[in-house]
Short mmCIF file of C-alpha atoms and ligand atoms in Angstrom, two decimals:
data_model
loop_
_atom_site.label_atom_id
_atom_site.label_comp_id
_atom_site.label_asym_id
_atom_site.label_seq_id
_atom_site.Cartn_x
_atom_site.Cartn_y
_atom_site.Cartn_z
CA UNK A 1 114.23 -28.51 -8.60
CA UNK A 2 115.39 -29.02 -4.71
CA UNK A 3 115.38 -32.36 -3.82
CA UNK A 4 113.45 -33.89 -0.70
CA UNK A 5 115.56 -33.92 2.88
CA UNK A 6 115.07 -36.86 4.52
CA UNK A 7 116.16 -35.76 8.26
CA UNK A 8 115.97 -38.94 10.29
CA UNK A 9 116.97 -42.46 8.04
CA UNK A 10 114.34 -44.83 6.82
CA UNK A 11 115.49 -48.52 7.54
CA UNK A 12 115.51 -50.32 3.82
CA UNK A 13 115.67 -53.91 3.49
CA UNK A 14 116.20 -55.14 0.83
CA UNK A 15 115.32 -58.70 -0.24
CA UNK A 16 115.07 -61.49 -3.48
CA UNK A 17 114.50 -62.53 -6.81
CA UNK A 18 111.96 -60.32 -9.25
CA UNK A 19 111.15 -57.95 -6.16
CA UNK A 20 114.87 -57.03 -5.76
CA UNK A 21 114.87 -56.07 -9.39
CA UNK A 22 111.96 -54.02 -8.85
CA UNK A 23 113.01 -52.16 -5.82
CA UNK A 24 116.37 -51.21 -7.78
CA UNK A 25 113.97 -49.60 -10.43
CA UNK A 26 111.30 -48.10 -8.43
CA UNK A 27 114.19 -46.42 -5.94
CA UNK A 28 115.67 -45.35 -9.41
CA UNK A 29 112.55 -44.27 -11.46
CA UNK A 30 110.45 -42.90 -8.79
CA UNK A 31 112.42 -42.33 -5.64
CA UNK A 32 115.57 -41.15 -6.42
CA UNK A 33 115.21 -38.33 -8.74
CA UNK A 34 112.80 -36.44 -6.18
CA UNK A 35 113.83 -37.49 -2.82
CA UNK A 36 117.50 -37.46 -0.99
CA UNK A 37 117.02 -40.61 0.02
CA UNK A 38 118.15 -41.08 3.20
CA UNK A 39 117.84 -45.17 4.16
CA UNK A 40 119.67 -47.01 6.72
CA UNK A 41 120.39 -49.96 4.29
CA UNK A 42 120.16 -53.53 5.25
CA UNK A 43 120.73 -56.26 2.83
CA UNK A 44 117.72 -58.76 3.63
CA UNK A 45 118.86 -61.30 -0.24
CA UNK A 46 119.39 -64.68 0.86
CA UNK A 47 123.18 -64.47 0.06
CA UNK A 48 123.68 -62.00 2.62
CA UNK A 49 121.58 -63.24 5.51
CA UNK A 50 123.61 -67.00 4.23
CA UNK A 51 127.02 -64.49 4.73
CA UNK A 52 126.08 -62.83 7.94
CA UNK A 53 124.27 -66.00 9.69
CA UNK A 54 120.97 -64.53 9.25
CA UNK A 55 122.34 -61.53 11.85
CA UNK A 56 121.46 -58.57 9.27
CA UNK A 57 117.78 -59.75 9.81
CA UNK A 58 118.22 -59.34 13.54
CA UNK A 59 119.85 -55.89 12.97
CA UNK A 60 116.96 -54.99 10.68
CA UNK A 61 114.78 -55.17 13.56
CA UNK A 62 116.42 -53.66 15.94
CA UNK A 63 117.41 -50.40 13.45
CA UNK A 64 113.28 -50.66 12.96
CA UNK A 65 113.09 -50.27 16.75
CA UNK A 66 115.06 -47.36 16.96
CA UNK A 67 114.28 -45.58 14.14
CA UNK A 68 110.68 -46.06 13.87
CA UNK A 69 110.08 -46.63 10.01
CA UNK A 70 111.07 -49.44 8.02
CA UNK A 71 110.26 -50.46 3.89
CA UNK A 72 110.75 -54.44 3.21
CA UNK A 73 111.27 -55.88 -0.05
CA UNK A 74 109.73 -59.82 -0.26
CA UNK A 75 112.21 -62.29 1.03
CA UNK A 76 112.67 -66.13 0.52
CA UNK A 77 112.00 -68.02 3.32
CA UNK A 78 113.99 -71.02 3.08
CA UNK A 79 113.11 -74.44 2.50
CA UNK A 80 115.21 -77.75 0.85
CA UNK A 81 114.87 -76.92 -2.11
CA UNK A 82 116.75 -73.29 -1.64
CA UNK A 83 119.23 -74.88 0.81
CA UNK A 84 120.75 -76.67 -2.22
CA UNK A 85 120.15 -73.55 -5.09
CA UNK A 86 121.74 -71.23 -2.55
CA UNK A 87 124.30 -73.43 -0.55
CA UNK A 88 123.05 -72.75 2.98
CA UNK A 89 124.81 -72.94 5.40
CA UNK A 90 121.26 -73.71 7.54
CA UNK A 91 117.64 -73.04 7.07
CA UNK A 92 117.71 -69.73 8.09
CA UNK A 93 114.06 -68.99 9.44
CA UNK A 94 111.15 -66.75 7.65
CA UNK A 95 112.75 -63.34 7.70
CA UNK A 96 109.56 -61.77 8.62
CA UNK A 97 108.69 -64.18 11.42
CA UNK A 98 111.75 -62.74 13.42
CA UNK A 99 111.52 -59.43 12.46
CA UNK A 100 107.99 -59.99 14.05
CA UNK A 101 108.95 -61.70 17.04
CA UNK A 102 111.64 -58.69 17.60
CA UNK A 103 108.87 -56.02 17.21
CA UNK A 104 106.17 -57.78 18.78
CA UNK A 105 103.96 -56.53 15.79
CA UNK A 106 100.52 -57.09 14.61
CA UNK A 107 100.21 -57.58 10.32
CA UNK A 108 97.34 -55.85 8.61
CA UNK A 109 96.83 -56.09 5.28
CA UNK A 110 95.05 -54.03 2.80
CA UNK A 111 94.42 -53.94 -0.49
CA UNK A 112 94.80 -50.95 -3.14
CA UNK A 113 91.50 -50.65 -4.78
CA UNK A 114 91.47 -49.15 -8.46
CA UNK A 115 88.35 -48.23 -10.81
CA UNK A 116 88.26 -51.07 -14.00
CA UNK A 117 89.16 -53.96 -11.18
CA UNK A 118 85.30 -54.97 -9.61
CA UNK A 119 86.00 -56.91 -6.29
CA UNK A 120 84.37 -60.61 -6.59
CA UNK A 121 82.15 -59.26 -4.01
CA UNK A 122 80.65 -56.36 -6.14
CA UNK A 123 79.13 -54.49 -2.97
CA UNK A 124 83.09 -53.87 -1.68
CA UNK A 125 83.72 -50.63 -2.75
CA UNK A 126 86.47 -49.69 0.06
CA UNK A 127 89.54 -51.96 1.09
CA UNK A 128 88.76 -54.61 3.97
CA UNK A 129 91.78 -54.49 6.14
CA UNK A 130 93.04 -57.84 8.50
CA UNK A 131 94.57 -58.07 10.91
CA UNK A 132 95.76 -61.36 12.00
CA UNK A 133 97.00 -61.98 15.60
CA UNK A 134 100.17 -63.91 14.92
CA UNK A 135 100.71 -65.77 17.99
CA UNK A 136 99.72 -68.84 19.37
CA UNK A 137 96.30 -70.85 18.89
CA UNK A 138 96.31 -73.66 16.53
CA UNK A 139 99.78 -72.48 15.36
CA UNK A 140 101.63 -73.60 18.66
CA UNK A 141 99.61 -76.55 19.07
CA UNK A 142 100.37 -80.01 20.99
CA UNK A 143 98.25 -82.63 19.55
CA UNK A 144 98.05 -86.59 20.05
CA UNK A 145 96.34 -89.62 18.63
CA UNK A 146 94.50 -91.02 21.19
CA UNK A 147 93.71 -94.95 21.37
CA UNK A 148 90.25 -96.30 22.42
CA UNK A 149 89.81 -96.61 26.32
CA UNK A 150 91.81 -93.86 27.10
CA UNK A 151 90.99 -90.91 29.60
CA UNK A 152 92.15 -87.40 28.30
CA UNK A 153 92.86 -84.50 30.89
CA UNK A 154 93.60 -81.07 30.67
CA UNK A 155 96.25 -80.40 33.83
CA UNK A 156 97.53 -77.35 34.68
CA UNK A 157 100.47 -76.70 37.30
CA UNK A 158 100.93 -73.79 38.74
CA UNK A 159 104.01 -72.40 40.10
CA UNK A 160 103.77 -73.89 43.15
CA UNK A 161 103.13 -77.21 42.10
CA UNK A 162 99.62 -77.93 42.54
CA UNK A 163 97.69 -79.10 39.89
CA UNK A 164 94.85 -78.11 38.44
CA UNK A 165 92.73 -80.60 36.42
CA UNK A 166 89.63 -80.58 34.09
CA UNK A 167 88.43 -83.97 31.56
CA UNK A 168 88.58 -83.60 28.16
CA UNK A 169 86.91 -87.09 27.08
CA UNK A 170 86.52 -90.73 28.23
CA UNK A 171 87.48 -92.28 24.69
CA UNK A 172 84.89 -95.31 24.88
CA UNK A 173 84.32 -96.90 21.43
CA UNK A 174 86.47 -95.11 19.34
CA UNK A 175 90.49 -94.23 19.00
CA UNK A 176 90.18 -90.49 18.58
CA UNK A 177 92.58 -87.12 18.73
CA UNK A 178 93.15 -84.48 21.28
CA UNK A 179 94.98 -80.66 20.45
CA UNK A 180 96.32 -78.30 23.53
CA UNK A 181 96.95 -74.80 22.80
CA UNK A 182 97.18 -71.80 24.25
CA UNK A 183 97.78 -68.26 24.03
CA UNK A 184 99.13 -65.50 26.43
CA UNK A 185 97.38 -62.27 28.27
CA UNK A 186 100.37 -60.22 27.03
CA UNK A 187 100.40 -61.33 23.22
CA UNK A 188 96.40 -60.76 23.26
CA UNK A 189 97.14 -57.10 24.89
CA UNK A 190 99.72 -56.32 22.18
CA UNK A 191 97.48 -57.14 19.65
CA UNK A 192 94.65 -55.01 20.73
CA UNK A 193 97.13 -52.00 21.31
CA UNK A 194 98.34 -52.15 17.71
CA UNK A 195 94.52 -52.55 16.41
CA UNK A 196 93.83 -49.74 18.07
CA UNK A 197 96.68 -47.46 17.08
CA UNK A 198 96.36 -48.44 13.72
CA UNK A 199 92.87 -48.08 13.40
CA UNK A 200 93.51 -44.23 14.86
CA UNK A 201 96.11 -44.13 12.21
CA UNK A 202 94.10 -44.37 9.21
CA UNK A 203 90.76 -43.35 10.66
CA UNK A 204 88.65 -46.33 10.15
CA UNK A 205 86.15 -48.67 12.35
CA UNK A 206 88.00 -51.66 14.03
CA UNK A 207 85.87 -55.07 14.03
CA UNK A 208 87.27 -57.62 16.39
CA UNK A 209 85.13 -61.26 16.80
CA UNK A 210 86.12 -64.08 17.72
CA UNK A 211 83.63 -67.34 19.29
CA UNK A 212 83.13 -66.34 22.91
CA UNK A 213 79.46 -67.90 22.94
CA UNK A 214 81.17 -71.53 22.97
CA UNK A 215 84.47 -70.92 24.09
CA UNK A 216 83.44 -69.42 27.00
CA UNK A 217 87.04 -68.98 28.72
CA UNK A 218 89.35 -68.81 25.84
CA UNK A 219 87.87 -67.04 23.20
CA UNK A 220 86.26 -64.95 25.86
CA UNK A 221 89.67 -63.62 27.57
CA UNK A 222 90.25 -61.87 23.91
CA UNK A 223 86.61 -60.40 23.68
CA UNK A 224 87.74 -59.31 27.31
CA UNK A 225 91.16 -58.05 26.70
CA UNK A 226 89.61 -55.69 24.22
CA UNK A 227 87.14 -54.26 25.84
CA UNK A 228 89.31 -53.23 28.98
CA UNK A 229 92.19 -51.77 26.93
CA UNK A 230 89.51 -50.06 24.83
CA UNK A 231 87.77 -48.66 27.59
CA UNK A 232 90.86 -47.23 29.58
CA UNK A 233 93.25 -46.14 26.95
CA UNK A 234 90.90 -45.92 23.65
CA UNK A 235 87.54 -44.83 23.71
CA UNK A 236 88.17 -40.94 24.30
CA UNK A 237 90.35 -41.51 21.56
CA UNK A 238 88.09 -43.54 19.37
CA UNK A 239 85.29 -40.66 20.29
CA UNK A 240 87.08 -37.68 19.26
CA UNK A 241 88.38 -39.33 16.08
CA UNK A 242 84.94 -40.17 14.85
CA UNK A 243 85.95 -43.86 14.42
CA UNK A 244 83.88 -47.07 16.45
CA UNK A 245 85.16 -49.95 18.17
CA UNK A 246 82.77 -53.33 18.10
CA UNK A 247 83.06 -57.09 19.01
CA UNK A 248 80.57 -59.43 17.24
CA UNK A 249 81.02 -63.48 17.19
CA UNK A 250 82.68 -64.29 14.21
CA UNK A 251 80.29 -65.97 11.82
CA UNK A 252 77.87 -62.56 12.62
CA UNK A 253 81.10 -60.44 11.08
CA UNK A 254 81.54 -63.02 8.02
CA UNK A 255 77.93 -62.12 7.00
CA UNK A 256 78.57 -58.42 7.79
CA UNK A 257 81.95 -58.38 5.89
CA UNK A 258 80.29 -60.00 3.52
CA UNK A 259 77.26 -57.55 3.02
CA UNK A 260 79.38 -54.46 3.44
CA UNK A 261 81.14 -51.60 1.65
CA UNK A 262 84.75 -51.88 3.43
CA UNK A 263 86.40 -49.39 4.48
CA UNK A 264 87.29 -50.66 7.96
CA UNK A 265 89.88 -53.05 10.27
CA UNK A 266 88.95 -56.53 10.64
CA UNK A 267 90.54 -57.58 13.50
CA UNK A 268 90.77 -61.64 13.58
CA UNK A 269 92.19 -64.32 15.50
CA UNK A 270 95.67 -66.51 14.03
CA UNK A 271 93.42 -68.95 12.33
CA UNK A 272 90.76 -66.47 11.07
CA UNK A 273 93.10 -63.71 9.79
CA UNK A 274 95.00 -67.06 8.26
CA UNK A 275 92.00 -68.12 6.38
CA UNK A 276 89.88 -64.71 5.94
CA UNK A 277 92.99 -62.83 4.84
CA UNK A 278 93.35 -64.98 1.64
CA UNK A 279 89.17 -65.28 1.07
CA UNK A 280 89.59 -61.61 1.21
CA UNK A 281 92.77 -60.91 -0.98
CA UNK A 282 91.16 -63.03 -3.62
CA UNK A 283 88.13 -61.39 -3.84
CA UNK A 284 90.03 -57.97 -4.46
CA UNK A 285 91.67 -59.47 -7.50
CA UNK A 286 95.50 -59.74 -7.70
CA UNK A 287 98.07 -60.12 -4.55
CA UNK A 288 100.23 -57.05 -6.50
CA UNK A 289 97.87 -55.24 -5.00
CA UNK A 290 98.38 -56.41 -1.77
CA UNK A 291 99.63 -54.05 0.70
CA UNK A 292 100.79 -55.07 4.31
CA UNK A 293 102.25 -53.49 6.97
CA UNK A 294 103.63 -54.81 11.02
CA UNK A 295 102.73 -52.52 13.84
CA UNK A 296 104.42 -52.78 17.02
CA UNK A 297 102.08 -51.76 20.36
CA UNK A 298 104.58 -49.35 20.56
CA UNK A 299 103.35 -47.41 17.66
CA UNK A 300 106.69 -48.81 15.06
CA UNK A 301 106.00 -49.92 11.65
CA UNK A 302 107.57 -51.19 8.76
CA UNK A 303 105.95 -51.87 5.35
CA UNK A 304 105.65 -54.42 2.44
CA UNK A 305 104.13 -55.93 -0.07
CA UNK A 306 102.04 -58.64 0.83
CA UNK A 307 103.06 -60.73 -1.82
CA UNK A 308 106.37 -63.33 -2.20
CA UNK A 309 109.01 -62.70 -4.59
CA UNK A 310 107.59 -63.78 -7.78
CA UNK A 311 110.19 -66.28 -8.52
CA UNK A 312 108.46 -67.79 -11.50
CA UNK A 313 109.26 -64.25 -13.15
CA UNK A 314 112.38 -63.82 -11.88
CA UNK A 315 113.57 -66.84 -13.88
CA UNK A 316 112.27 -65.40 -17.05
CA UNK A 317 113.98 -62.27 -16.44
CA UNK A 318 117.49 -64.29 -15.82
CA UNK A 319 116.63 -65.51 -19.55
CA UNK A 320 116.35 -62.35 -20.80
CA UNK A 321 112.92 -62.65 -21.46
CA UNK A 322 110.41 -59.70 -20.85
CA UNK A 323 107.75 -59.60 -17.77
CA UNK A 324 105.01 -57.62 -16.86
CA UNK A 325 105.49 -57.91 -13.09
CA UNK A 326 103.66 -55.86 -10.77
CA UNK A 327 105.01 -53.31 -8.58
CA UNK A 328 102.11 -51.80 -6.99
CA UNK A 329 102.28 -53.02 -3.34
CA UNK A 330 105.82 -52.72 -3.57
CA UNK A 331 105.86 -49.08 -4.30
CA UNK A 332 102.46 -48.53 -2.14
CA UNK A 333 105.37 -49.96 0.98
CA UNK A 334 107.42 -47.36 -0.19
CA UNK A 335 105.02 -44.27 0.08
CA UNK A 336 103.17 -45.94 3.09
CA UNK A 337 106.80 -45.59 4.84
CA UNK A 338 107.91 -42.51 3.40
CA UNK A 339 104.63 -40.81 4.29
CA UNK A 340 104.79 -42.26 7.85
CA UNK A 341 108.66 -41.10 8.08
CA UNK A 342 107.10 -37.42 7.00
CA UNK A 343 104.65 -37.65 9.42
CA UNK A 344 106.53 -38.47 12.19
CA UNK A 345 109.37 -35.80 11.25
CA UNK A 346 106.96 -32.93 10.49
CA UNK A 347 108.37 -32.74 6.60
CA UNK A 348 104.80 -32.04 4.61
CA UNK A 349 106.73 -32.07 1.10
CA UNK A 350 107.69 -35.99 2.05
CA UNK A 351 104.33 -36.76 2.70
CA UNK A 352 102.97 -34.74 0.57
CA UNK A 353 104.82 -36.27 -2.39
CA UNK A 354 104.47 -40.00 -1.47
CA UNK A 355 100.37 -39.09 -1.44
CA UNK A 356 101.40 -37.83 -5.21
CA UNK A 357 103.02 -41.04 -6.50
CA UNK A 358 100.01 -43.15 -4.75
CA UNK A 359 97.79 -40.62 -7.18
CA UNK A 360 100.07 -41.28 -9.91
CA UNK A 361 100.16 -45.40 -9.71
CA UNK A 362 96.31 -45.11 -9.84
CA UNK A 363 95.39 -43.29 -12.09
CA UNK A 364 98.39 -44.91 -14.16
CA UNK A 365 95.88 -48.17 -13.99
CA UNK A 366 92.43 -46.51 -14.17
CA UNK A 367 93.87 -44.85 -17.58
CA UNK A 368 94.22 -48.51 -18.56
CA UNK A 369 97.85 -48.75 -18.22
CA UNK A 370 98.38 -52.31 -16.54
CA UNK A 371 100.65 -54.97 -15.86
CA UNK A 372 99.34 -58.55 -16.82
CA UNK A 373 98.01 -60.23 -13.71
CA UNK A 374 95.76 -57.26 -13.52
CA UNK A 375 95.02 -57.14 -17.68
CA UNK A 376 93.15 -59.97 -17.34
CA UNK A 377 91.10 -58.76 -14.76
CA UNK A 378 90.45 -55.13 -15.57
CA UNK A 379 86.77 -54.49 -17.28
CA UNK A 380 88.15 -51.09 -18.95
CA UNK A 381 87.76 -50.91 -22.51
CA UNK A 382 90.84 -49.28 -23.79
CA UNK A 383 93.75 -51.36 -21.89
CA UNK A 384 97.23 -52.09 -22.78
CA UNK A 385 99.39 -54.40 -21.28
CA UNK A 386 103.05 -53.34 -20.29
CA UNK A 387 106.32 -54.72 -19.25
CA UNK A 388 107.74 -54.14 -15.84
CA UNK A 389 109.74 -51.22 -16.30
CA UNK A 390 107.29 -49.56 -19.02
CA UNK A 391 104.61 -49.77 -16.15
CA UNK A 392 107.11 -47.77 -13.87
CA UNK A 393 108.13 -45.27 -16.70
CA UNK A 394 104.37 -44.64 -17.21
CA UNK A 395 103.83 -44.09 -13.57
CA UNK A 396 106.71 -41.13 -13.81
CA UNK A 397 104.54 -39.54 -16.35
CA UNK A 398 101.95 -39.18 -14.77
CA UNK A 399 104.05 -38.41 -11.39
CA UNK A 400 105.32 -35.29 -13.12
CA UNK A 401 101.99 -33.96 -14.88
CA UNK A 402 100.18 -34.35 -10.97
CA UNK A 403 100.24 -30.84 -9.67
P1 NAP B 1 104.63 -65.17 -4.79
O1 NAP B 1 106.02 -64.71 -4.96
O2 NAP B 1 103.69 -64.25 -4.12
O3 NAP B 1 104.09 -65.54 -6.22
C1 NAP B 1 103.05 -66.45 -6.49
C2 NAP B 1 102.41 -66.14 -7.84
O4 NAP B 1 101.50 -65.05 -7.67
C3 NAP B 1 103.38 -65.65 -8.89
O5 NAP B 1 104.02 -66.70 -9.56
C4 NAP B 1 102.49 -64.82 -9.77
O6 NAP B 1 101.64 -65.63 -10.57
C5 NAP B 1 101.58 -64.16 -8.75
N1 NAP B 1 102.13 -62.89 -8.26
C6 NAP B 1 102.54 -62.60 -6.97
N2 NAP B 1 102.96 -61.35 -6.89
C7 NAP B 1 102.85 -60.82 -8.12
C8 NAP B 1 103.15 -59.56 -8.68
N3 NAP B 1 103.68 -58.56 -7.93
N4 NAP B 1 102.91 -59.33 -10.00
C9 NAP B 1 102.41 -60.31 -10.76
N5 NAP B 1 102.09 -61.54 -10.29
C10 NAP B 1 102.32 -61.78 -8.99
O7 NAP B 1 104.61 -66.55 -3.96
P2 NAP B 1 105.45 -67.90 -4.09
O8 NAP B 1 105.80 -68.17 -5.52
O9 NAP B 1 104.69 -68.88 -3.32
O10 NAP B 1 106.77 -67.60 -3.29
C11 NAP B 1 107.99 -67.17 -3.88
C12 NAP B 1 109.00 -66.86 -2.78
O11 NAP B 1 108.54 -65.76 -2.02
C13 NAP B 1 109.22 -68.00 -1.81
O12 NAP B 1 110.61 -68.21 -1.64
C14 NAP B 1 108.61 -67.53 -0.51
O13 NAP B 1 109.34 -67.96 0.60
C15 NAP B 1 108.68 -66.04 -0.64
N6 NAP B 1 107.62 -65.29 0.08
C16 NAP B 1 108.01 -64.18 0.74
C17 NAP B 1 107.06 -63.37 1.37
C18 NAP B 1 107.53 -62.14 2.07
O14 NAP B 1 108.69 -61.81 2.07
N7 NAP B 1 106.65 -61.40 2.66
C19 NAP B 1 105.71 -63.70 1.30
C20 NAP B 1 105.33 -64.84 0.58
C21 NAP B 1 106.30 -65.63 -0.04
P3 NAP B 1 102.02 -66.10 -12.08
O15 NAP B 1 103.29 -66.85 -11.97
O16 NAP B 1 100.83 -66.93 -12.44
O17 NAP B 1 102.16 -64.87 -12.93
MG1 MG B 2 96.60 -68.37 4.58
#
């Protein structure tokens, strides 16, 4: 049989520990034998980004600007510990923090639903998707400890020098604390854009809520910024797509998240994508299932899993021992990516077969074929438990049988 062509390159970045083990085997078990693979390759490991001064992360980026597409393998972001195990030469920063900053991307997650594996909330029957503004807020604070009799202002000066003033509180009785933050028209307009585009990209109602009934200027811009980039560039769009646009106040979309079937875009604000994303990923069941992808305003993307890189298995596997690791969201980056790069280049079979091996990794689970973080939370009868690569093997099977 004719392999795949892969006209235009896919930017691969490879990364660490058990999930760079698993990307060798998934490119080898699943990928390879179908597809000419045709990746721009970028090695992402520690070692390498230690070797090149962290520049290969930087030229990631920039080969996901041009290209379009990019897959990412989990990374370590360093901390002391890993300066000493890999002999840094500096604390080279979270990997996908810059390749965010250099794409100016929004991150939704998603998560892969399967039949045997109830969410918590037993009503979800459809993935919830976040997406979490990652700018600003709370995250890019300046906060003080403020002694008793003191007089907090907020002042503002403009570029001309004249300032602008508002009280914050007489502190009269009581040492207390203060927080300044802030966030930026243009960040809150890239956000929206990529909402948008991804919600037309996958067809599904975009939520956005946020507290604009207290936080009357702040919050409100966002609610704002929304609505005006949804009314002159979206809504035509959103119309003819069959797909709705709404802003509620946030604790009204925790109860309707919460009474719903899925099967839409939450859109949230840094802290509330922080927080909801992981109330949200739990109640799905395991983070191998966790899918997550960055989408630039400009319409780029590049795909992961939303998990780490599962070092506590990693060091079993050094030892020779056996794991049952999971590769689902790993090879659910792949075929997002693939099918994207098909899409884009107008080659059906690429698509076409990266739709297959999502087909094939499901039903490889719903015949009760499972790796063990999701064993123990599968209600099918007749499961079995396999090892890493068996899981991958199994998936092939049933790749090849799918017509
Ligand atoms: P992690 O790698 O996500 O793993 C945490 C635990 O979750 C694992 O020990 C495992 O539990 C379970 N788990 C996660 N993914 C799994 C999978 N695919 N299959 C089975 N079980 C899975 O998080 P971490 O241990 O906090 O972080 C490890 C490294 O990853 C760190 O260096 C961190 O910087 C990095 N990280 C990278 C990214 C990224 O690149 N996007 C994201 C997060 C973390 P059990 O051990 O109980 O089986
Ligand atoms: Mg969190």
């Amino acid at each position: 049989m004719d392999k795949i062509k892969m006209p235009t390159p896919l930017v691969e970045m490879d990364g660490d520990e058990m999930t760079r083990v698993i990307w060798k085997m998934i490119k080898d078990i699943l990928l390879t034998p179908y597809i000419d693979l045709n990746t721009e390759y970028y090695d992402l490991g520690l070692v390498h980004r230690n070797e090149t001064e962290d520049q290969v992360t930087v030229d990631s980026a920039n080969a996901t600007k041009k290209y379009g597409v990019a897959v990412k393998c989990a990374t370590i972001t360093p901390n002391a510990q890993r300066m000493t195990e890999y002999d840094l030469k500096e604390m080279w920063k979270s990997p996908n923090g810059t390749i965010r900053a250099i794409l100016d991307g929004t991150v939704f997650r998603a998560p892969i639903t399967v039949k045997g594996i109830t969410p918590l909330i037993p009503t979800w029957k459809k993935p919830i998707t976040i997406a979490r503004h990652a700018y600003g807020d709370v995250y890019k604070n300046t906060e003080m400890r403020v002694p008793d009799g003191s007089k907090a202002e907020l002042v503002v000066t403009d570029g001309k020098g004249r300032e602008t003033r508002e009280p914050i509180y007489d502190f009269n009785g009581s040492d207390g604390i203060i927080q300044g933050v802030h966030n930026t028209d243009k960040s809150i307009a890239s956000f929206a854009r990529s909402c948008f585009n991804f919600a037309l990209d996958v067809k599904q109602d975009l939520w956005f809520a946020a507290k604009d009934t207290i936080s009357k200027k702040y919050d409100h811009r966002f609610k704002d910024i929304f609505r005006e980039i949804y009314d002159n560039e979206y809504e035509e769009k959103f119309k003819a797509s069959g797909i709705e646009y709404f802003y509620t106040l946030i604790d009204d979309a925790v109860a309707r998240v919460v009474r719903s079937e899925g099967g839409y875009i939450w859109a949230c604000k840094n802290y509330d994508g922080d927080v909801m994303s992981d109330m949200v990923a739990t109640a799905f069941g395991s983070l191998g299932m966790m899918t997550s992808v960055l989408v630039s305003p400009q319409g780029i993307y590049e795909y992961e899993a939303a998990h780490g890189t599962v070092t506590r298995h990693y060091y079993k596997h050094l030892k020779g021992e056996e794991t049952s690791t999971n590769s689902v969201a790993t090879i659910f980056a792949w075929s997002g990516a693939l099918k994207k790069r098909g899409q884009l280049d107008n080659v059906r079979e690429l698509s076409d077969f990266a739709e297959k091996l999502e087909r094939a990794v499901v039903q490889t689970i719903e015949d009760g074929v499972m790796t063990g973080d999701l064993y123990v939370l599968s209600d099918l009868e007749n499961k079995k438990k396999v090892n890493t690569e068996d899981f991958l093997k199994e998936i092939k099977v049933r790749l090849e049988q799918l017509p």
